Coordinates of C-alpha atoms in Angstrom, one line a residue:
X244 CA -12.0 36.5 3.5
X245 CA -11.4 39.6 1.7
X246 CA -10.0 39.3 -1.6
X247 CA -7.0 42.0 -2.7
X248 CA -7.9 44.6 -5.1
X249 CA -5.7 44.6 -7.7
X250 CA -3.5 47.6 -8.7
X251 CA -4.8 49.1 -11.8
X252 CA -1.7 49.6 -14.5
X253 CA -2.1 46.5 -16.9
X254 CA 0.4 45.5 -20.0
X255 CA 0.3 43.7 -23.1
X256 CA -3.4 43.8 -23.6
X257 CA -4.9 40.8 -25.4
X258 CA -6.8 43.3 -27.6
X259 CA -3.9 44.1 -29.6
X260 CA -4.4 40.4 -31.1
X261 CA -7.7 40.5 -33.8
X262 CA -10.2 38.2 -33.9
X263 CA -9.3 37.5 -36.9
X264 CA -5.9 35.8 -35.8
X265 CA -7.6 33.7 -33.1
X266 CA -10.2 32.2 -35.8
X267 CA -7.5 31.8 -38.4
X268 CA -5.6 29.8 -36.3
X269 CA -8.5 27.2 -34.9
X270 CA -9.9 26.9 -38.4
X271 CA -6.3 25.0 -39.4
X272 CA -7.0 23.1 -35.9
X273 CA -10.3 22.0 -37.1
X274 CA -9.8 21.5 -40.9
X275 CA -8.0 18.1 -39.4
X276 CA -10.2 16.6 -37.5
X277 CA -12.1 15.3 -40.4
X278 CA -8.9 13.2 -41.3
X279 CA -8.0 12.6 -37.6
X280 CA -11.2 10.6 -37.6
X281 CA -11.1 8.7 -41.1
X282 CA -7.7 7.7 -39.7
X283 CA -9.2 6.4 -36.4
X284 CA -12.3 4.4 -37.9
X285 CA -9.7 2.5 -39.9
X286 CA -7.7 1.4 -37.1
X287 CA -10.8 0.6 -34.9
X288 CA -12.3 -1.6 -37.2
X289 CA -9.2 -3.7 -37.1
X290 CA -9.6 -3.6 -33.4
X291 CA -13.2 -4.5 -33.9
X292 CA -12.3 -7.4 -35.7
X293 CA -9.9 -8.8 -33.2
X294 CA -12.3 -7.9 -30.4
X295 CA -14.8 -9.9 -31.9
X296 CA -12.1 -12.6 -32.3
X297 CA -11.5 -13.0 -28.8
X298 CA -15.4 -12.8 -28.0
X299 CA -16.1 -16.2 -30.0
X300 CA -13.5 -17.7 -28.1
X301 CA -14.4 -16.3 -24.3
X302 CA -18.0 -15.0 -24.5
X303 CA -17.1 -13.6 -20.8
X304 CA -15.1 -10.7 -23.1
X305 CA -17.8 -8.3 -24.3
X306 CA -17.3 -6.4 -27.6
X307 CA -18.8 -2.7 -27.1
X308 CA -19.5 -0.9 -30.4
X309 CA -20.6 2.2 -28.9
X310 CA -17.3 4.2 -29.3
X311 CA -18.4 7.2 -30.3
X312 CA -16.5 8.8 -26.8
X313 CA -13.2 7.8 -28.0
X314 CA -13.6 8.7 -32.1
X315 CA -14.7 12.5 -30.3
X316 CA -11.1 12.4 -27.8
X317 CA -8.9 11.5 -30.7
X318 CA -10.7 14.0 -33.5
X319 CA -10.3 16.8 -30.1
X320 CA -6.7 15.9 -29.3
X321 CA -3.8 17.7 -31.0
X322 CA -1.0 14.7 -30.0
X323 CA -1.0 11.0 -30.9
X324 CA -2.2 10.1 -27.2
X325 CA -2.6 6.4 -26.7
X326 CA -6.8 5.9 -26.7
X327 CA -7.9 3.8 -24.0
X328 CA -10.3 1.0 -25.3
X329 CA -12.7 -0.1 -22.5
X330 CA -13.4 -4.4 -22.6
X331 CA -15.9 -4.6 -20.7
X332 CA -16.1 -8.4 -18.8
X333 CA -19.8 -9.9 -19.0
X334 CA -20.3 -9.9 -15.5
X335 CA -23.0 -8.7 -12.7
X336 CA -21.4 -5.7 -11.3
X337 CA -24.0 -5.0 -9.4
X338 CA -23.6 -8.2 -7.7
X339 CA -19.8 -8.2 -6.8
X340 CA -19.2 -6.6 -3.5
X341 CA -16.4 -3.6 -3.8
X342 CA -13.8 -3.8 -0.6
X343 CA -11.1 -1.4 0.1
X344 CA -7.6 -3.5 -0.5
X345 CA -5.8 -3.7 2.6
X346 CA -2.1 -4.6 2.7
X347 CA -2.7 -8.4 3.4
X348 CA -4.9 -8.6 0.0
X349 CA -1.9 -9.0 -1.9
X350 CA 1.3 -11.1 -1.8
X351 CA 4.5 -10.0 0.5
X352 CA 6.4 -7.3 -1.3
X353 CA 3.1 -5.5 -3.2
X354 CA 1.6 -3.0 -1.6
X355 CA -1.8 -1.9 -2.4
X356 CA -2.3 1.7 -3.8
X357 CA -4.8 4.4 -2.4
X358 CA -8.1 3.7 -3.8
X359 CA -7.6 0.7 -4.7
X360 CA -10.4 -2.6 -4.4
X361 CA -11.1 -6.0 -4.2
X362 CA -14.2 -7.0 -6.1
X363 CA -15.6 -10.0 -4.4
X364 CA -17.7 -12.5 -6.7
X365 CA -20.6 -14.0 -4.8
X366 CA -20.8 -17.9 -4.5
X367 CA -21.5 -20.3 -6.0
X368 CA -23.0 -20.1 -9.0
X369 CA -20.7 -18.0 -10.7
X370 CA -18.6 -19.2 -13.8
X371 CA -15.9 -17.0 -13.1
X372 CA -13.8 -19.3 -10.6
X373 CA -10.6 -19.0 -13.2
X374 CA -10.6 -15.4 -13.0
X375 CA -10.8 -15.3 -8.6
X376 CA -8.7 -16.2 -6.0
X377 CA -8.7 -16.4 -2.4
X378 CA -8.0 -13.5 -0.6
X379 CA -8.0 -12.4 3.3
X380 CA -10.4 -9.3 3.6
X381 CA -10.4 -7.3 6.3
X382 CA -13.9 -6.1 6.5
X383 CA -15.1 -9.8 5.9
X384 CA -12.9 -11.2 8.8
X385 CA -12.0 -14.4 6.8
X386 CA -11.3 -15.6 3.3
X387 CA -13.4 -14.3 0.3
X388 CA -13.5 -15.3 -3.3
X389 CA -12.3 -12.1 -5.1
X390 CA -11.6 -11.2 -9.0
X391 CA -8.0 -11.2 -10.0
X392 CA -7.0 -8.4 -12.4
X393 CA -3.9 -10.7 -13.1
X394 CA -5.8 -13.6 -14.5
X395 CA -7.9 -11.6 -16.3
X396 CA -5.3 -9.3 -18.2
X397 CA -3.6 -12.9 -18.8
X398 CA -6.1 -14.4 -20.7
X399 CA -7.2 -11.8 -22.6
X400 CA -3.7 -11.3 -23.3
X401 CA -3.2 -14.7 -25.0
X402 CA -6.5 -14.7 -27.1
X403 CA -5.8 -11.3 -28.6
X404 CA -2.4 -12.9 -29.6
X405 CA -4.2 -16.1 -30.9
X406 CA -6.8 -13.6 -32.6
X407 CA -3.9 -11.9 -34.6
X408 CA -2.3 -15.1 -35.7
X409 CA -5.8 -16.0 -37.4
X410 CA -6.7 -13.2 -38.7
X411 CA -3.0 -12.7 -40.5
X412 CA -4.1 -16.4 -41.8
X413 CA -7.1 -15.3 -43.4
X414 CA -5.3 -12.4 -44.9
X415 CA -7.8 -10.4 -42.8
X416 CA -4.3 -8.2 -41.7
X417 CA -2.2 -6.3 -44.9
X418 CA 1.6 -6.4 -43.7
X419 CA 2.5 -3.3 -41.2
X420 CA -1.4 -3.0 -40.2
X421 CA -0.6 -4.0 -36.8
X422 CA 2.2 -4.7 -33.9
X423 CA 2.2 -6.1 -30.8
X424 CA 5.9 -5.1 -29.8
X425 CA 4.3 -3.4 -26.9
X426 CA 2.4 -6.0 -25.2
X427 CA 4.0 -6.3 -21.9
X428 CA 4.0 -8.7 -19.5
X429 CA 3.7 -6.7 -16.4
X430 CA 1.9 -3.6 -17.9
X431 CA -1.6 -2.8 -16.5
X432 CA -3.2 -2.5 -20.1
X433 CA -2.6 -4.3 -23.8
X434 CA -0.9 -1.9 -26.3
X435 CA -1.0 -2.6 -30.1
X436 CA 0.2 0.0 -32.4
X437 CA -2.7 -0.2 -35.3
X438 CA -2.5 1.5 -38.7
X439 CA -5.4 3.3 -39.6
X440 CA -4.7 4.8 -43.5
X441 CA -1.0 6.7 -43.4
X442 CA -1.1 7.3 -39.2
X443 CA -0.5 5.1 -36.8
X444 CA -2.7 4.8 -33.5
X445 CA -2.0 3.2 -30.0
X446 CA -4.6 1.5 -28.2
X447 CA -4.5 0.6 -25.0
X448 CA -7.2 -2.2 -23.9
X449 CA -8.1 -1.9 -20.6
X450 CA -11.0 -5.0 -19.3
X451 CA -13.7 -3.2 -17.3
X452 CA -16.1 -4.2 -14.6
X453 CA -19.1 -1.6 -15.0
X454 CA -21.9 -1.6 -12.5
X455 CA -24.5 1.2 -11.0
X456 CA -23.4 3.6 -8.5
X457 CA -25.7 5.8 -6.5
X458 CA -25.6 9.2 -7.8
X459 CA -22.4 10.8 -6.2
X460 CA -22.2 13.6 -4.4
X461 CA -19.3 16.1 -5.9
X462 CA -17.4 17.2 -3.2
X463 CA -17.6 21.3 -3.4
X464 CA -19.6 21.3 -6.5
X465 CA -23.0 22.9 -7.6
X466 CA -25.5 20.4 -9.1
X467 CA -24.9 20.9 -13.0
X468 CA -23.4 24.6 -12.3
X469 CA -22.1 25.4 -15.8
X470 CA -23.4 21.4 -17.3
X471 CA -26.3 20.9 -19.3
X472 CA -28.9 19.3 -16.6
X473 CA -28.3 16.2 -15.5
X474 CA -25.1 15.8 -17.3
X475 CA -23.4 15.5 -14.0
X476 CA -25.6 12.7 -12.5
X477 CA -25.4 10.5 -16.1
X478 CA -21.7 11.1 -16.3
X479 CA -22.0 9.0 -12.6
X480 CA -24.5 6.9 -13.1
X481 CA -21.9 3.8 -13.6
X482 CA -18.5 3.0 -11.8
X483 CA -15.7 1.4 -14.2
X484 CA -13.0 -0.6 -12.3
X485 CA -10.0 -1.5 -14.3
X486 CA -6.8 -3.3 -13.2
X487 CA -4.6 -1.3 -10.9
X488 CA -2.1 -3.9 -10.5
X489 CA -1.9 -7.5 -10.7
X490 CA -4.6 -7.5 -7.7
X491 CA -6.4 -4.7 -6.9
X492 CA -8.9 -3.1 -9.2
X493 CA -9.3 1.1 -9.1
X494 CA -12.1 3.4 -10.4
X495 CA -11.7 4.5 -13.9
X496 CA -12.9 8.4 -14.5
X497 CA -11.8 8.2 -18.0
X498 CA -15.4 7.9 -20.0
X499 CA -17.3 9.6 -17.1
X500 CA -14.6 13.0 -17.9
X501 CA -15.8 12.0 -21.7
X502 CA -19.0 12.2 -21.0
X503 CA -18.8 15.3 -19.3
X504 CA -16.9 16.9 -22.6
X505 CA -20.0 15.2 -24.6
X506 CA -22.4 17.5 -22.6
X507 CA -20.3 20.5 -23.0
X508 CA -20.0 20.4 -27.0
X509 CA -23.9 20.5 -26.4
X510 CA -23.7 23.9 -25.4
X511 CA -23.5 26.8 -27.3
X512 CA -20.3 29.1 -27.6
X513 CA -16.8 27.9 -28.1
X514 CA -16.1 25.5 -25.2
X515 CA -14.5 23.3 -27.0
X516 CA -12.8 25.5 -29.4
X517 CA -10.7 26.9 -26.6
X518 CA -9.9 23.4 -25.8
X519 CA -9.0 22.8 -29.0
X520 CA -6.8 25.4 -29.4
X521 CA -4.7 25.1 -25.9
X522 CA -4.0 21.7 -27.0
X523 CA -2.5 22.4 -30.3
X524 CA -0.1 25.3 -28.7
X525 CA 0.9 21.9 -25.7
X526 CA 2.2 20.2 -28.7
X527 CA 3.3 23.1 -30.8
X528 CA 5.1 25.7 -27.8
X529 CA 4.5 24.4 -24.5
X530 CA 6.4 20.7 -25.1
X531 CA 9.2 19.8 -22.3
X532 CA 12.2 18.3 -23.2
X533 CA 11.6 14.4 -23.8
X534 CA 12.9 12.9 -20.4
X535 CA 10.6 15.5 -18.8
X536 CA 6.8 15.1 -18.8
X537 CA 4.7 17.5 -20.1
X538 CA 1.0 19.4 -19.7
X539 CA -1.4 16.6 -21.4
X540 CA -4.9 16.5 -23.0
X541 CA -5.7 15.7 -20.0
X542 CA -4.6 17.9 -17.4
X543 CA -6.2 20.5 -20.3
X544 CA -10.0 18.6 -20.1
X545 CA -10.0 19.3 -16.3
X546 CA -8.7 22.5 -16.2
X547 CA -11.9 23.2 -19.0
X548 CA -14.4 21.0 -16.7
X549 CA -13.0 23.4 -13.7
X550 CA -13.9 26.5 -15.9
X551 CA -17.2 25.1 -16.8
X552 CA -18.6 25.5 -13.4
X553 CA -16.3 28.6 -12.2
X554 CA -17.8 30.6 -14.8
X555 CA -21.1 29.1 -15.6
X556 CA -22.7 32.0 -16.9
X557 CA -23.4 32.2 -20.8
X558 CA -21.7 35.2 -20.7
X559 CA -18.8 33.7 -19.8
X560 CA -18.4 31.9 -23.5
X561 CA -19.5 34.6 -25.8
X562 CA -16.7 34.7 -28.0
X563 CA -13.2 32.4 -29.0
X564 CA -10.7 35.2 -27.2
X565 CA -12.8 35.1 -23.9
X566 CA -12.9 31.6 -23.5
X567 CA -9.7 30.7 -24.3
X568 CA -8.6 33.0 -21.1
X569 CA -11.4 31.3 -18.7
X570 CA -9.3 28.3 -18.9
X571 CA -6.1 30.2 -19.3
X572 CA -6.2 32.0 -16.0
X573 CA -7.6 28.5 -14.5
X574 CA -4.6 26.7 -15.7
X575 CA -1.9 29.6 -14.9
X576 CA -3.2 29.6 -11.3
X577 CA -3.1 25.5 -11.2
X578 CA 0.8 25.5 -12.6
X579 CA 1.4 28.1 -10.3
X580 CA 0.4 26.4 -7.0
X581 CA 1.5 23.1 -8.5
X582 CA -1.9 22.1 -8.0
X583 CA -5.2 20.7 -10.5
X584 CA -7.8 19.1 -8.6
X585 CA -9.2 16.1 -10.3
X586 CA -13.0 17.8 -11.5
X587 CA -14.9 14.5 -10.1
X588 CA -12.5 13.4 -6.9
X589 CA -11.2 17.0 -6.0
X590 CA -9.4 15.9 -3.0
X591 CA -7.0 14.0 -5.9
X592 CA -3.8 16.5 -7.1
X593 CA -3.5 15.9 -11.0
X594 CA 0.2 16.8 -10.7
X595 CA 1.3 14.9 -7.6
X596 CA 3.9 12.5 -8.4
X597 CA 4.9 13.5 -12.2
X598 CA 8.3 14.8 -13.4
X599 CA 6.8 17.7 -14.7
X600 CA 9.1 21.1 -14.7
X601 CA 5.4 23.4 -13.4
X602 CA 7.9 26.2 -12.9
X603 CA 8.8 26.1 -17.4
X604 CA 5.5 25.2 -18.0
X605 CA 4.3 28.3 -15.8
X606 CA 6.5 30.7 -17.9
X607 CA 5.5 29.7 -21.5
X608 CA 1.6 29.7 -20.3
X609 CA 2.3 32.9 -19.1
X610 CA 4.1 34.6 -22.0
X611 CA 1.2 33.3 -24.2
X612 CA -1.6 35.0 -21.9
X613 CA 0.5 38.2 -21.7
X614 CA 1.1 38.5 -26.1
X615 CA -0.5 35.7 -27.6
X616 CA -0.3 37.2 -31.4
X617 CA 3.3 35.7 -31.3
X618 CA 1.7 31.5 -30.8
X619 CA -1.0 31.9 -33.2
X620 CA 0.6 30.7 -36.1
X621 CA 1.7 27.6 -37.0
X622 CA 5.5 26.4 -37.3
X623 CA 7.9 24.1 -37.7
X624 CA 11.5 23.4 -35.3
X625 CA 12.0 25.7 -32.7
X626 CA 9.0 26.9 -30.7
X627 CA 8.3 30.6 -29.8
X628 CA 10.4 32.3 -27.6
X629 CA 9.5 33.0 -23.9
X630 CA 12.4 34.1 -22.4
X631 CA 12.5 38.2 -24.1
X632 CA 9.3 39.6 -22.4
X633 CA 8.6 41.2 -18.7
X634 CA 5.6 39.4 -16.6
X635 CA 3.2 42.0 -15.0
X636 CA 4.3 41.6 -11.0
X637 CA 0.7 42.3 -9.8
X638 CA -0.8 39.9 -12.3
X639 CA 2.0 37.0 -11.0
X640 CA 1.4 38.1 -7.5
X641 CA -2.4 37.1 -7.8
X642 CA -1.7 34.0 -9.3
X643 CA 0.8 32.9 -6.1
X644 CA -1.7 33.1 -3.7
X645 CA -1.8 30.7 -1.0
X646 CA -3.4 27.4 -2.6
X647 CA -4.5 26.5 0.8
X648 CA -7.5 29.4 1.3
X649 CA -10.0 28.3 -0.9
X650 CA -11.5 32.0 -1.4
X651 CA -8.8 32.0 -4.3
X652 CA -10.7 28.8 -5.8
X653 CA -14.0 30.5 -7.1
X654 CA -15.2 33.2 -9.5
X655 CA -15.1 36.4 -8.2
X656 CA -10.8 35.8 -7.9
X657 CA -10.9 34.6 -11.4
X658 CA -12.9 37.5 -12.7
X659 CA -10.1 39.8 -11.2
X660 CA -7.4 37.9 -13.2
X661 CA -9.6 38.1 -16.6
X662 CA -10.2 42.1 -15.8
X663 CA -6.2 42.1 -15.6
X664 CA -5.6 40.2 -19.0
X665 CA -8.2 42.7 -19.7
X666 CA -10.4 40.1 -21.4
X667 CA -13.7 40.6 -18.6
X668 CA -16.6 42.5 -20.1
X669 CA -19.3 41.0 -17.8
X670 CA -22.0 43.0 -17.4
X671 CA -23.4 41.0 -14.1
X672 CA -23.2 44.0 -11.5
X673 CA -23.0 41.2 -8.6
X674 CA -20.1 39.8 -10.7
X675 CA -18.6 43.1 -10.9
X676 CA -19.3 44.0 -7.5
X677 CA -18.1 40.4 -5.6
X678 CA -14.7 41.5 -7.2
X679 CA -14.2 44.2 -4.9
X680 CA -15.4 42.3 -1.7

């Protein structure tokens, strides 16, 4: 379909805000992250340690060393987001069968989420009958033995605990390095609150069942547009189920979207560094009041993934200002048809089902895009105002385009929006000329 041609007045042009300001404001960002991840080795080799704890007593719990993914989240990340700590179950995943749940896989009064599975554990000759359960499987027509989330959250609930209690014994814990307040019964992951120097970090330990997956094919995606090659297809190569609920098991994206952010700080230009800088202006102006939810890190990784392959030209990420919009107009065009698509599972809406006010969020994006000299700085109390300046109609018009025609999901739209924040300067002449079509 044809795409409108935008009127031509434009206001507030980005220009007026020097380079200078923009660089100024990421170096503070980055001088951190040094610290960020002194603070995080600390507390993850106290993890380590009761980790490798619980593996002397149940060698069926793995200890995995290679975190080098979650150091890189929590040096990117602006907030003190819980990290997600993968305990990965020694196990054949490659020989467990994966079934859809249906509603008669779980008891009366628990009803099995979308994408949700049973993994069922071939028999006999499995030591894993403690963990399993019987369960009626619809595709099997009759009983199969399956792996219980439940069980297994259980008992690796009660060895951390037991691992804690030694290792305060031994003296191997100071006073205050470590609470475990927030181990709940019912919650679908293990939260201690570790000390790592001054800062505090929450872990969430998640057990994992990883086995091969054939090479999926992304829905609407380009084979490594925008990626390093073959970043795509190694991002998928393995499936990670974690609990769901006390039953069912679901797919896990959370290192594959790592990944994928591994292979984009491979390229050159500042990828990242818009990322990093969106994140800190979440936390610092674009915080909702605290019974509301907010924009997270991650809603801001795959609204970057999404602007990796709309605009996949090197081009694209020349300099810090022009970057930073790529993912701007991406996100302001996602708040504003209450819609992000999940980058690997795009049929998935990111903001279906949270108390998140898009409409506030939508007008403090926007104010930033329109004048962003006034965020660039850092402060303390009362964020920047957003309520004293006037939106450009034909700019917000764009943006409320129907969600549902997918012509306003690829570059040529998004080029018009940049040309409007007047931040384009693409030289492609098919660019230039698919804007006008």
């Amino acid at each position: 379909s044809s795409q409108p041609c935008p009127p031509c007045p434009r206001i507030f042009p980005p220009a007026q805000t020097s380079a200078s300001h923009w660089h100024s404001y990421l170096g503070v960002i980055v001088s951190r992250e040094r610290q960020r991840l002194e603070h995080f080795q600390r507390a993850e080799d106290i993890l380590l340690t009761l980790l490798e704890g619980v593996h002397a007593r149940e060698p069926r719990f793995l200890v995995d060393y290679a975190r080098n993914l979650e150091a890189f989240e929590f040096a990117l990340c602006a907030s003190e987001d819980a990290v997600t700590m993968e305990v990965p179950l020694r196990i054949d995943g490659d020989a467990l069968r994966v079934l859809a749940c249906q509603p008669g896989d779980t008891p009366a009064g628990h009803h099995p989420g979308l994408g949700t599975f049973c993994l069922e554990v071939p028999s006999p000759g499995t030591d894993l009958e403690d963990w399993t359960s019987t369960v009626d499987v619809m595709e099997r027509g009759h009983g199969a033995r399956c792996l219980v989330p439940g069980k297994v959250l259980r008992h690796l609930k009660e060895l951390l605990v037991s691992a804690i209690v030694r290792c305060q014994r031994l003296f191997l814990l100071q006073p205050g390095d470590l609470s475990a307040e927030n181990l709940q019964e019912d919650a679908m992951e293990l939260s201690l609150l570790i000390r790592g120097g001054w800062k505090t970090i929450r872990f969430d330990i998640v057990p994992v069942v990883r086995r091969q997956q054939e090479p999926v094919q992304l829905k609407g995606q380009q084979s490594d547009r925008g990626f390093p090659k073959g970043s795509l297809w190694k991002a998928m190569e393995e499936a990670h189920f974690v609990p769901a609920s006390p039953h069912c098991w679901r797919s896990s994206t959370h290192l594959p979207i790592l990944k994928l952010l591994q292979a984009v700080d491979m390229l050159k230009g500042p990828h990242l560094d818009s990322l990093r800088l969106l994140d800190q202006l979440r936390v610092q102006d674009w915080e909702e009041e605290a019974e509301k939810g907010g924009l997270t890190f991650n809603h801001l990784k795959m609204v970057l993934l999404w602007s990796m392959e709309l605009f996949p030209s090197p081009e694209d990420w020349q300099d810090l200002e022009g970057s930073v919009y790529r993912v701007l107009v991406i996100l302001l065009r996602c708040l504003a048809t209450r819609h992000l698509p999940h980058f690997l599972h795009p049929e998935e809406n990111l903001f279906q089902g949270e108390a998140l006010d898009l409409t506030s969020l939508y007008h403090k994006v926007e104010s930033f895009a329109q004048d962003p000299r006034r965020f660039l700085r850092f402060h303390f109390g009362l964020p920047a105002r957003t309520d004293n300046w006037l939106a450009d109609p034909s700019t917000r018009a764009l943006l409320h385009l129907p969600a549902e025609d997918r012509s306003y999901w690829d570059t040529a739209y998004f080029d018009i929006l940049l040309s409007q924040f007047q931040v384009y300067r693409i030289q492609d002449s098919a660019r230039r000329s698919a804007m006008s079509h």
